Coordinates of C-alpha atoms in Angstrom, one line a residue:
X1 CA -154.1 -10.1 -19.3
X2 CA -152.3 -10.0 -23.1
X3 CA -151.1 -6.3 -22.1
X4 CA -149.4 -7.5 -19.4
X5 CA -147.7 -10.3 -21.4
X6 CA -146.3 -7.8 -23.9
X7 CA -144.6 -5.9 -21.4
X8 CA -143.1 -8.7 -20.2
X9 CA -142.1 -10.0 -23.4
X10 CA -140.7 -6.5 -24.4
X11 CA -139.2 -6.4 -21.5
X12 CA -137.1 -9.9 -22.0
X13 CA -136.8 -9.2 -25.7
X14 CA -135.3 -5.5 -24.4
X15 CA -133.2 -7.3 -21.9
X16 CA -132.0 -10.1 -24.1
X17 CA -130.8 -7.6 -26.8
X18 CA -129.4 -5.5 -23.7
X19 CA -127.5 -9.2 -22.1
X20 CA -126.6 -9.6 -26.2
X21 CA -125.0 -5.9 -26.5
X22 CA -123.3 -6.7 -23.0
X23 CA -122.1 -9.7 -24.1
X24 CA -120.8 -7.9 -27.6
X25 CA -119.2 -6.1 -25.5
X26 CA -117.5 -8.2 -23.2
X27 CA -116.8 -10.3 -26.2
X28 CA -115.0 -7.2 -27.4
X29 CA -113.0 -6.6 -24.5
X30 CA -112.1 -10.5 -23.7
X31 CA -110.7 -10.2 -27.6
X32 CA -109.3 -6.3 -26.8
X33 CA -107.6 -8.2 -23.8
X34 CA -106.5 -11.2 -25.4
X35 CA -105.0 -9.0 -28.5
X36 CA -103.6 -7.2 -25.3
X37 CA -102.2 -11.0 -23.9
X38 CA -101.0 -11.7 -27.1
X39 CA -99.2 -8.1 -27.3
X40 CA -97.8 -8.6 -23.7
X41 CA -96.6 -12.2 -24.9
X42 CA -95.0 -10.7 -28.1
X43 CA -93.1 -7.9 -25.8
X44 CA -92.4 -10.5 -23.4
X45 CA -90.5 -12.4 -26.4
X46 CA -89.2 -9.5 -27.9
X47 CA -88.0 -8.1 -24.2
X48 CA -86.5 -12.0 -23.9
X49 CA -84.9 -11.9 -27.1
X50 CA -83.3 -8.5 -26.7
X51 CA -81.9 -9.9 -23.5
X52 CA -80.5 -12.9 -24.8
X53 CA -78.9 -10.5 -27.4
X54 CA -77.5 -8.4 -24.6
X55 CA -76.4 -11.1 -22.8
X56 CA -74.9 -12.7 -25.9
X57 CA -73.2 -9.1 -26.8
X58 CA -72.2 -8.9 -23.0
X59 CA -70.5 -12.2 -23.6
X60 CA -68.8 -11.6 -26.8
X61 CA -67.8 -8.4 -25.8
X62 CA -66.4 -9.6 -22.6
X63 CA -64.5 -12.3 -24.1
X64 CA -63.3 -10.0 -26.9
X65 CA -62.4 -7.9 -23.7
X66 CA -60.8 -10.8 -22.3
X67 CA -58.9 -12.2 -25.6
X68 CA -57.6 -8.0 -25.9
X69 CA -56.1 -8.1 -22.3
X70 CA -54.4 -11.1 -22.6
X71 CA -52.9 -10.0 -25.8
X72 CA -52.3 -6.6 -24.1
X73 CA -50.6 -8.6 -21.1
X74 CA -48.3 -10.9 -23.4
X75 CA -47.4 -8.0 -25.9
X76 CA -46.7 -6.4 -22.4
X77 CA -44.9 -9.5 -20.8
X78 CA -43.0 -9.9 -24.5
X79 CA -41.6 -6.3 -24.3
X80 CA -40.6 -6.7 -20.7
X81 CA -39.2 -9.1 -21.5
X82 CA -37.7 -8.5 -25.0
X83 CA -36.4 -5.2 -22.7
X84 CA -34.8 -6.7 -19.9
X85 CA -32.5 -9.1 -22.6
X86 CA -31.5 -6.4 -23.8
X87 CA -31.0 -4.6 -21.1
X88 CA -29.0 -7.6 -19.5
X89 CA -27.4 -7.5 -23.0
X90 CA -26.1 -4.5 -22.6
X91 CA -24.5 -5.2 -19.0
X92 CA -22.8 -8.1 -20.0
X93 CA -21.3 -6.4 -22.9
X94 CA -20.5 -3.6 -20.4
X95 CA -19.1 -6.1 -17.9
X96 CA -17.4 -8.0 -20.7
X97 CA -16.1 -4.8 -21.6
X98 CA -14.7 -3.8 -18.2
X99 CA -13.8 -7.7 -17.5
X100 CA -11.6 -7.2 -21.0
X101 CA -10.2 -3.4 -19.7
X102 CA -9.4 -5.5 -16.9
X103 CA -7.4 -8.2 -18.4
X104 CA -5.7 -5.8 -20.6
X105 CA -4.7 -3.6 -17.5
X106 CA -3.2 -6.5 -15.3
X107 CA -1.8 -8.5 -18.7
X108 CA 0.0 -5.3 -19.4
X109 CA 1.6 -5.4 -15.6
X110 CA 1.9 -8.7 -15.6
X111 CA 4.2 -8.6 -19.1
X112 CA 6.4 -5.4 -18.0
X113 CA 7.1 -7.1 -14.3
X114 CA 8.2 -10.5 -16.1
X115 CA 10.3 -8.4 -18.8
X116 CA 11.8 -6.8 -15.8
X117 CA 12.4 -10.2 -14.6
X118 CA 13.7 -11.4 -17.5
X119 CA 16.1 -8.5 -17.6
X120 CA 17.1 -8.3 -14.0
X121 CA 17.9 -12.6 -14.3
X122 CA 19.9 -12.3 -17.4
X123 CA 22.1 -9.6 -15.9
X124 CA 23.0 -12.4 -12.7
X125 CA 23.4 -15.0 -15.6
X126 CA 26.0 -12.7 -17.6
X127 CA 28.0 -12.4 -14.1
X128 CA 27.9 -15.9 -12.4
X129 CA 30.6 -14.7 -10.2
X130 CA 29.3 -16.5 -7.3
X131 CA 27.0 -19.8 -8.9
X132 CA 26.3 -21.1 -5.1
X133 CA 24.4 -17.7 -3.9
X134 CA 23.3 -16.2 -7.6
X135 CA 21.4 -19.3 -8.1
X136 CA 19.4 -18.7 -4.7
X137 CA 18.6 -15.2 -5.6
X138 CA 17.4 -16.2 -9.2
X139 CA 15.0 -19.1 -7.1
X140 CA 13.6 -15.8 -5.5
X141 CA 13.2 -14.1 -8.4
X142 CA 11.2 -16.3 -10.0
X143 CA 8.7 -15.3 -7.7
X144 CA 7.2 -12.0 -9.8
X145 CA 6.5 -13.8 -13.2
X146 CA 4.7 -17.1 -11.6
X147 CA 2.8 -14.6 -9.2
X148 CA 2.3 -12.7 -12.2
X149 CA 1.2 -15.0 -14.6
X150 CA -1.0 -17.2 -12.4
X151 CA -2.7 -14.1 -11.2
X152 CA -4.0 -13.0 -15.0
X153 CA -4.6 -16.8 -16.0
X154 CA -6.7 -17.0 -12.5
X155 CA -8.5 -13.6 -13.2
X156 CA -9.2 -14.6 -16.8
X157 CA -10.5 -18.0 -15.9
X158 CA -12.2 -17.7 -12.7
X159 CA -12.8 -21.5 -12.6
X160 CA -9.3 -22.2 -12.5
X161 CA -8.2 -19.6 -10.3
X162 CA -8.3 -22.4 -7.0
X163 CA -5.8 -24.3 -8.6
X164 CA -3.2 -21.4 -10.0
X165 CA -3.1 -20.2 -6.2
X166 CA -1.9 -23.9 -5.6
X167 CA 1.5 -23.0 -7.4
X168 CA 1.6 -19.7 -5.8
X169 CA 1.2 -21.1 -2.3
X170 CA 4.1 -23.8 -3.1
X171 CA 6.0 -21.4 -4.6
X172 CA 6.1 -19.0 -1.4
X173 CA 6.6 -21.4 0.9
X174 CA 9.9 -22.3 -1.2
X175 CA 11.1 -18.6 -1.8
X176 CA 10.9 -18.5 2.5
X177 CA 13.2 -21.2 2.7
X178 CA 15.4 -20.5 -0.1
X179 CA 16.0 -16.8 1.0
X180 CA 17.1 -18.7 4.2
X181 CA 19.4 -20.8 1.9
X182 CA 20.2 -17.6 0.4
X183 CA 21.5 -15.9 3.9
X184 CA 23.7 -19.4 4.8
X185 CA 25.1 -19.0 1.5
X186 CA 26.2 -15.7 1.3
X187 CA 28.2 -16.5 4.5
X188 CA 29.6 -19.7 3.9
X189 CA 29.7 -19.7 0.3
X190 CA 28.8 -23.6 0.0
X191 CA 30.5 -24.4 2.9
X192 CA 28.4 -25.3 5.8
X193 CA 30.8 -25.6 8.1
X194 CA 32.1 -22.0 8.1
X195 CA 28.4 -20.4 9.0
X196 CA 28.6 -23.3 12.0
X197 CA 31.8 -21.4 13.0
X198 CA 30.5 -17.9 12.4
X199 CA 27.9 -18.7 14.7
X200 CA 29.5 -20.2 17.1
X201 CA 31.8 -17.1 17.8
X202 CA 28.2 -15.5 18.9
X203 CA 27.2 -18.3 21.2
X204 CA 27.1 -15.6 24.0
X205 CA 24.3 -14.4 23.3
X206 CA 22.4 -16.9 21.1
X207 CA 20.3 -18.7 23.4
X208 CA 19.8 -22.2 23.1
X209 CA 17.6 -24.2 20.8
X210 CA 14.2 -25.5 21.4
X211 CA 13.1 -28.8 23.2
X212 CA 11.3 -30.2 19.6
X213 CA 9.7 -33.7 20.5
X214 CA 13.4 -35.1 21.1
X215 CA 14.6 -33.5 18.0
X216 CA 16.4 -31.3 19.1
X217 CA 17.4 -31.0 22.7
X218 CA 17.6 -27.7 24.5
X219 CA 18.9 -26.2 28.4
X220 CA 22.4 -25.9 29.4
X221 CA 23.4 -29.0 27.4
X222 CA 25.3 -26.7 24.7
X223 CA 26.7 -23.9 27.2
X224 CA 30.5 -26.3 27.2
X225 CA 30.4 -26.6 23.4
X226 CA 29.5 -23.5 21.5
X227 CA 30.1 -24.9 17.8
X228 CA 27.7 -27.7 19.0
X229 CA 24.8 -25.2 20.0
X230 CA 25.7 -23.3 17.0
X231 CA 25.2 -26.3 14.9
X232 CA 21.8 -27.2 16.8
X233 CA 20.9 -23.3 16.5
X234 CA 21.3 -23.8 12.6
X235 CA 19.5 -26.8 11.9
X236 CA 16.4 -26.0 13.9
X237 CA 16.0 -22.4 12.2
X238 CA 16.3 -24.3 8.9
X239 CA 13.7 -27.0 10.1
X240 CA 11.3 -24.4 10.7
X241 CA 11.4 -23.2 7.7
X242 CA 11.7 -26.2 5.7
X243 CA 7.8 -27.7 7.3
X244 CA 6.6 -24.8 5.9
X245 CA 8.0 -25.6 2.6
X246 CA 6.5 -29.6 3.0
X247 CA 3.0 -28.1 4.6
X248 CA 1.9 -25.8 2.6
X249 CA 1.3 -28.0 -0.3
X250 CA -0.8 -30.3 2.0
X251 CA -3.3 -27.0 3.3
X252 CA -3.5 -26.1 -0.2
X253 CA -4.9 -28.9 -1.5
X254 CA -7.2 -29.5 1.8
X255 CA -8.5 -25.6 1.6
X256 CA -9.4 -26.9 -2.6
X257 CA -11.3 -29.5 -1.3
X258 CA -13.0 -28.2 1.3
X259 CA -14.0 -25.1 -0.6
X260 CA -15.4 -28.1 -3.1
X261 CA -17.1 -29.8 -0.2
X262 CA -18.3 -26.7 2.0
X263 CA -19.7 -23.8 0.4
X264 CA -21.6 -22.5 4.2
X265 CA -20.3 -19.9 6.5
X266 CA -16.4 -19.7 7.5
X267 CA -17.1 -20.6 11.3
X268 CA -15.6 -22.6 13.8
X269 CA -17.5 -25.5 11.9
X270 CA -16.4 -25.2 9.0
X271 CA -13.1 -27.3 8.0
X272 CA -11.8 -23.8 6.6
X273 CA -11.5 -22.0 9.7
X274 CA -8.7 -25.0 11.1
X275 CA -7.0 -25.3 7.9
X276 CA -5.9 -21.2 8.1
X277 CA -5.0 -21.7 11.4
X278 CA -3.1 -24.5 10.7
X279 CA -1.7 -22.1 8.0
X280 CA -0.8 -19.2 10.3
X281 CA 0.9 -21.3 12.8
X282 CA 2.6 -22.7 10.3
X283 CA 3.8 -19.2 8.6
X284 CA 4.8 -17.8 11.8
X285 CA 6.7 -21.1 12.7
X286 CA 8.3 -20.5 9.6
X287 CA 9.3 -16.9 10.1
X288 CA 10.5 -17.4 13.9
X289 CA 13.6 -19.4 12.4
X290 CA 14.3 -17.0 9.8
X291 CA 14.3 -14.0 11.8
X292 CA 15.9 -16.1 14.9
X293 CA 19.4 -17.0 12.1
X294 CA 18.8 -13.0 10.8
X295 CA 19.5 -11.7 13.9
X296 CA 22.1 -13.3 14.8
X297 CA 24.4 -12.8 11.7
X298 CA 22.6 -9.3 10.7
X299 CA 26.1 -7.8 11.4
X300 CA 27.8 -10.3 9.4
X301 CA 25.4 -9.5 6.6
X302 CA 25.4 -6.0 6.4
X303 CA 27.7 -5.3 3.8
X304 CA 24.5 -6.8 1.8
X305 CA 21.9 -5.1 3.5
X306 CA 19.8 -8.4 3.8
X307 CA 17.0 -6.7 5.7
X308 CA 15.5 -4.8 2.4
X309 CA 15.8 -8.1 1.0
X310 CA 13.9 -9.6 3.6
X311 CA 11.1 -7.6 3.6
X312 CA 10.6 -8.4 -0.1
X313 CA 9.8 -11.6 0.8
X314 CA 7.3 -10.7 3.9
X315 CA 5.5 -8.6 1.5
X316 CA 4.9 -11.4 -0.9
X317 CA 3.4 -13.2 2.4
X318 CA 1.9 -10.5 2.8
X319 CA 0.2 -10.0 -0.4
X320 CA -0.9 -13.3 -0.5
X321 CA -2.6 -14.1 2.3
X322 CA -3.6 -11.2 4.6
X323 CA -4.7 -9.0 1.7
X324 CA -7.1 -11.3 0.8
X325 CA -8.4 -11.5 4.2
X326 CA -8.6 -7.9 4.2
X327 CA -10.5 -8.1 0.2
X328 CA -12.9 -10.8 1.6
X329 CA -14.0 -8.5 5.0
X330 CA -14.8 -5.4 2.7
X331 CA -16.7 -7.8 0.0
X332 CA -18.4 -8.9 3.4
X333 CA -19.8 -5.6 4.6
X334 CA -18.7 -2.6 2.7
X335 CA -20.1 -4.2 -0.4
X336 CA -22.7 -7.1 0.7
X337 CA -25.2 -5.8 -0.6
X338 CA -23.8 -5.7 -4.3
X339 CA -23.6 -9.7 -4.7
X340 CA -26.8 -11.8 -5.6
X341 CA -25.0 -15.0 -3.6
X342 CA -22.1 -16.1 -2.2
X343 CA -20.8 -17.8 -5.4
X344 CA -20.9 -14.1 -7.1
X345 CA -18.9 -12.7 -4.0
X346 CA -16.0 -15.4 -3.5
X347 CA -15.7 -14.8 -7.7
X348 CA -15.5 -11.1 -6.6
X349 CA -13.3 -12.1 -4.2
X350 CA -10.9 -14.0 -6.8
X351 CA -10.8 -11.5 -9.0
X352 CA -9.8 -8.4 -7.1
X353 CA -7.1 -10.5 -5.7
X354 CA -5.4 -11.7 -9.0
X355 CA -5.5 -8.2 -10.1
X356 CA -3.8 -6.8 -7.4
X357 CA -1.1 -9.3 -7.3
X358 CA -0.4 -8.3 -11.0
X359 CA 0.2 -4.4 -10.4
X360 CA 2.0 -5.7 -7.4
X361 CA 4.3 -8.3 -8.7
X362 CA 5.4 -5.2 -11.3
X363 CA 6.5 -3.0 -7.9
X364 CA 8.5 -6.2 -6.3
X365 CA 9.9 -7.4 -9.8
X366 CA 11.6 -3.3 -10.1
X367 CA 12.5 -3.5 -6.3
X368 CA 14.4 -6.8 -6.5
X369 CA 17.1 -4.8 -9.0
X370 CA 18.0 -3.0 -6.1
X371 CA 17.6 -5.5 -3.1
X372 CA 19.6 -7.8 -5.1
X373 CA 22.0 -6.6 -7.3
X374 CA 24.3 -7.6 -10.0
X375 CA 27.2 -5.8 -8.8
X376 CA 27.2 -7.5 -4.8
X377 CA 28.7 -10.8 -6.4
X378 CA 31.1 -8.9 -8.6
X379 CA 34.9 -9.8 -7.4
X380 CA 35.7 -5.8 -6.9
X381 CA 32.5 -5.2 -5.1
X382 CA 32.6 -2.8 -2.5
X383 CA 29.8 -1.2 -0.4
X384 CA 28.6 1.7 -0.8
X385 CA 29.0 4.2 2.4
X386 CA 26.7 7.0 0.9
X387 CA 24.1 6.0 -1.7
X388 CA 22.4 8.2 -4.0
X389 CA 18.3 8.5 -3.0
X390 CA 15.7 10.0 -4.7
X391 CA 16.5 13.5 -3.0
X392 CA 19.8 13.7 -4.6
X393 CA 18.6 12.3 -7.9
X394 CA 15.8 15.4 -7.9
X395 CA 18.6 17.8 -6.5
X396 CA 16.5 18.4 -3.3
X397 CA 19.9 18.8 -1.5
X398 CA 21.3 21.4 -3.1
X399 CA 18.2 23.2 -3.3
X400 CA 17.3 22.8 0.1
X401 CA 20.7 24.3 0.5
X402 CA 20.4 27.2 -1.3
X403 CA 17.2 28.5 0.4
X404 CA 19.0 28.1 3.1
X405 CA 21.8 29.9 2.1
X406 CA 19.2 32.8 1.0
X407 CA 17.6 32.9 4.2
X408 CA 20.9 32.8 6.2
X409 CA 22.1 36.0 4.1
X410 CA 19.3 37.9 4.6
X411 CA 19.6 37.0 8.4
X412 CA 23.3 37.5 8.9
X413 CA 23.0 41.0 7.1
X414 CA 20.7 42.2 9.5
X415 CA 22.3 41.0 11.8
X416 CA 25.3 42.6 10.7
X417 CA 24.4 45.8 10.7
X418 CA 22.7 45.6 13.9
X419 CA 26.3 45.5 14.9
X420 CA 27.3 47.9 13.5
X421 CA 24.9 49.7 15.0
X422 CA 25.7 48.5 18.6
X423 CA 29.2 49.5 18.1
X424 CA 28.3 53.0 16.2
X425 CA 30.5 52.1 12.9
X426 CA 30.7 55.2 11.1
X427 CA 31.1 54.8 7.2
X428 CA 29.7 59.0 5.7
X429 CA 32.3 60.9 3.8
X430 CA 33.6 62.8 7.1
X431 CA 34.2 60.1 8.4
X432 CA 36.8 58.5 5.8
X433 CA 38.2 62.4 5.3
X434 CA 38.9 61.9 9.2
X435 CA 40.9 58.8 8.7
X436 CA 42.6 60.2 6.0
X437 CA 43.4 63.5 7.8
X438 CA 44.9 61.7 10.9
X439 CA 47.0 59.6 8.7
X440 CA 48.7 62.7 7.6
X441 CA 49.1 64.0 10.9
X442 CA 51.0 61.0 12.2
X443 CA 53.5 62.0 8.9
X444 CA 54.4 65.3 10.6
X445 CA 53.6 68.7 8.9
X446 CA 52.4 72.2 10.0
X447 CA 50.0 72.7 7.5
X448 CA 48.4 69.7 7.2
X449 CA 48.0 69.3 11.1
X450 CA 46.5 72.4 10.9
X451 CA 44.3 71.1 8.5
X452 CA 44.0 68.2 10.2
X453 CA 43.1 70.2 13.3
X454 CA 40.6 71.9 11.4
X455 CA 38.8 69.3 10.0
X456 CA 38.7 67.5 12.9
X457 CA 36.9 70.6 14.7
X458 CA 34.4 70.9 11.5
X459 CA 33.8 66.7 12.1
X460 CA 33.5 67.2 16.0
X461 CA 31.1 69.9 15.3
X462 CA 29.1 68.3 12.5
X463 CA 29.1 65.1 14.7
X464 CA 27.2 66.9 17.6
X465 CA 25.2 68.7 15.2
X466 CA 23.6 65.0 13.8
X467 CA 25.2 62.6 16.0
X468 CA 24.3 59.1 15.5
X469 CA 22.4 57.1 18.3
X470 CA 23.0 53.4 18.9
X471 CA 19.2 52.4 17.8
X472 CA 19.6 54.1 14.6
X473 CA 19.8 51.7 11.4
X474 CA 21.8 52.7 8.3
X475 CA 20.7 53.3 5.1
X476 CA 22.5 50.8 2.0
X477 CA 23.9 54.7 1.2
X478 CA 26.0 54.8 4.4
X479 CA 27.2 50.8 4.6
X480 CA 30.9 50.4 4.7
X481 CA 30.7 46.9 2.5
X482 CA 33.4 45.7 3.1
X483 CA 32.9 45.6 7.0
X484 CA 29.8 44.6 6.0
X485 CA 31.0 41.4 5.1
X486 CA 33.5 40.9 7.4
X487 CA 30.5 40.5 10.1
X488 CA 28.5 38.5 7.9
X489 CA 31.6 36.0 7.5
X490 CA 31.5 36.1 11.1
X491 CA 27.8 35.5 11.5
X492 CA 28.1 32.4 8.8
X493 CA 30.9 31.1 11.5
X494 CA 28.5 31.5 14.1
X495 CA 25.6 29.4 12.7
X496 CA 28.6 26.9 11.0
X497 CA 28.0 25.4 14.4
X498 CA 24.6 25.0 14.5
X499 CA 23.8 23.7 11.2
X500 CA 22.1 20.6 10.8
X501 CA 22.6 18.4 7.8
X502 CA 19.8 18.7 5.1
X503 CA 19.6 14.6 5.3
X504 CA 18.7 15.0 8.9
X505 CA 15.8 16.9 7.9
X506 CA 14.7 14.6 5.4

């Protein structure tokens, strides 16, 4: 029984010591694997803490990335910027620079046509020969240095320009009616009653006036009593021109206004489009009288030649109005594009106009020295039946008349001695010693008949040897000159007659 009990006991005491290894042992590994925990919880900090880091570098960087950009962008934005000042810097001192070549350019015009003015009106002043009329023509020729003027002061100051072309439009409407004044005084020299007259003596063919809301009363009222449908003929041409002079002040100031008022489109809303109509009738109102009293006394006036002087003042008209029209369609489509707005493009507008009128008023202030004369009021005056023109001031006359003269030579000389041909003129040596031989003959004498009979055999015989057919030309050698020209004299008689006048051609 105690044998027994030892193994038993060896047995537990084996097995405790083997529970106590195992238990060594997984004490051991519980602290290998807690050493392990506490390594896992140290990498999971460390692994944490290195990603708060990164995440804190990722922030600063981006934020330094951030702060960079927008540095980059406002050094960028700055120099853009900074750039386009100067590059708009450099166009307004390029446009200020063409604006100033500009102003210099029409100034200059605008000083030489009012020296020519100034010139030209002291010359009438010198020679008041006839005070009524010369004080009409120097109202009309007051015309180029107001146009002139008001034009640069309007292309200078483009703010004021609306209000210059006031005194341009008042003072056109005024030249109209004082170069009517102008035509009644040149033929009744003050006296009103002489032009009633003068047109009365071409009541034949005037017709009558016009019915004007009871103003003037028209028909067969007049046909008895020519000097009274003269009269009537009279006053109404110089009422038509005269509302022009008292409505054009009026449309001015309206078109200001409304320009002020109404910036939109030029339509058939706008207040614009009626007030140029109203314009235009009015113009053409005004230029039915004045061409109505023209042609009826153009013969009386001829002496003058009025109609150059007329068309001095339709060009001004001219000049004024429908050039502008014509400015404003091309700054409307040929050049839409190159305006930002419509303010930039009527300024456009403005501008190119006043600089025209200055070269312009220039060319009329140099014509109106030869429209209208100092010398027409002198007391000796007496017109002209052949003026001198520009082709006889650059002798184009006489050098269009000696190439013809050249050409006619060479053509009459050939044609010369085509006749001579035709009519087989002989001019060698034999034949002259034949002349000369038969002029001794007729004298009488043996021996020089003889000879005569002689030579004449020897010519006859030398003649049939090389006679002469009628297509064969002469050589310079054989040319009796001075038949020569006797057929070119002829020739010149011949085309005498068929000559046109080198002023024709022209």
């Amino acid at each position: 029984d105690a044998h027994p009990i030892s193994i038993q006991a060896v047995f537990q005491i084996h097995s405790s010591a083997k529970i106590a290894h195992l238990n060594n042992e997984l004490s051991t590994q519980m602290k290998s694997m807690h050493d392990l925990q506490s390594s896992l919880n140290q990498m999971q900090t460390l692994v944490h803490h290195e990603e708060n880091e990164i995440g804190g570098l990722r922030n600063f960087v981006g934020s330094k990335f951030n702060f960079t950009m927008q540095n980059i962008d406002a050094i960028v934005n700055e120099t853009q910027t900074t750039l386009n000042e100067e590059v708009q810097k450099v166009n307004d001192d390029v446009s200020s620079q063409n604006n100033f070549i500009a102003y210099e350019f029409a100034g200059i015009f605008a000083v030489l046509g009012t020296l020519v003015f100034l010139w030209h009106t002291t010359s009438h002043l010198r020679d008041m020969n006839e005070p009524f009329v010369q004080r009409k023509i120097l109202a009309i020729l007051w015309m180029c240095p107001i146009y002139s003027v008001t034009s640069w002061l309007g292309l200078v100051f483009t703010s004021a320009e609306p209000y210059l072309s006031m005194i341009k439009d008042f003072y056109e409407a005024y030249c109209i009616y004082t170069f009517l004044s102008f035509l009644i005084a040149v033929l009744g020299r003050g006296d009103r009653n002489a032009v009633i007259d003068l047109l009365a003596g071409h009541a034949d063919h005037m017709k009558p006036p016009l019915r004007l809301c009871g103003l003037l009363d028209g028909g067969k009222k007049y046909d008895d009593d020519p000097r009274a449908k003269a009269e009537a003929v009279l006053f109404q041409c110089q009422l038509f021109a005269m509302q022009f002079v008292l409505l054009r002040p009026l449309t001015s100031v309206a078109l200001v206004i409304s320009n002020a008022l109404h910036t939109g489109s030029r339509d058939y809303t706008s207040p614009q489009f009626y007030i140029i109509w109203i314009i235009n009738g009015s113009i053409f109102v005004a230029f039915s009288g004045l061409v109505k009293f023209y042609h009826l006394v153009r013969e009386d006036l001829k002496w003058c030649n009025p109609f150059p002087k007329f068309l001095c003042i339709k060009g001004v008209v001219f000049m004024t109005f429908w050039q502008r029209m014509v400015i404003t369609l091309i700054a409307s489509t040929a050049l839409e594009n190159r305006f930002e707005d419509d303010r930039e493009r009527r300024e456009w507008i403005q501008q190119a106009q006043s600089f025209l009128v200055c070269i312009e008023m220039l060319v009329f202030a140099i014509v109106h020295c030869y429209v209208f004369p100092v010398e027409e009021w002198q007391n000796d005056y007496r017109p002209k039946q052949h003026k001198s023109n520009i082709v006889d001031n650059l002798a184009l006359k006489d050098f269009a008349k000696d190439l013809k003269y050249i050409m006619k030579s060479r053509k009459a000389r050939k044609r010369a001695l085509n006749k001579m041909n035709r009519e087989k003129v002989r001019t060698s040596d034999l034949y002259l010693d034949e002349i000369e031989l038969a002029q001794q003959t007729k004298q009488g004498g043996d021996d020089t008949a003889v000879r005569a009979d002689t030579q004449i055999e020897y010519t006859s015989e030398h003649s049939q040897k090389s006679p002469m057919s009628s297509d064969e030309e002469y050589t310079e050698e054989d040319i009796d000159w001075e038949r020569l020209e006797k057929y070119m004299k002829e020739t010149y008689k011949e085309e005498d007659k068929q000559e046109i006048s080198t002023n024709e051609i022209i």
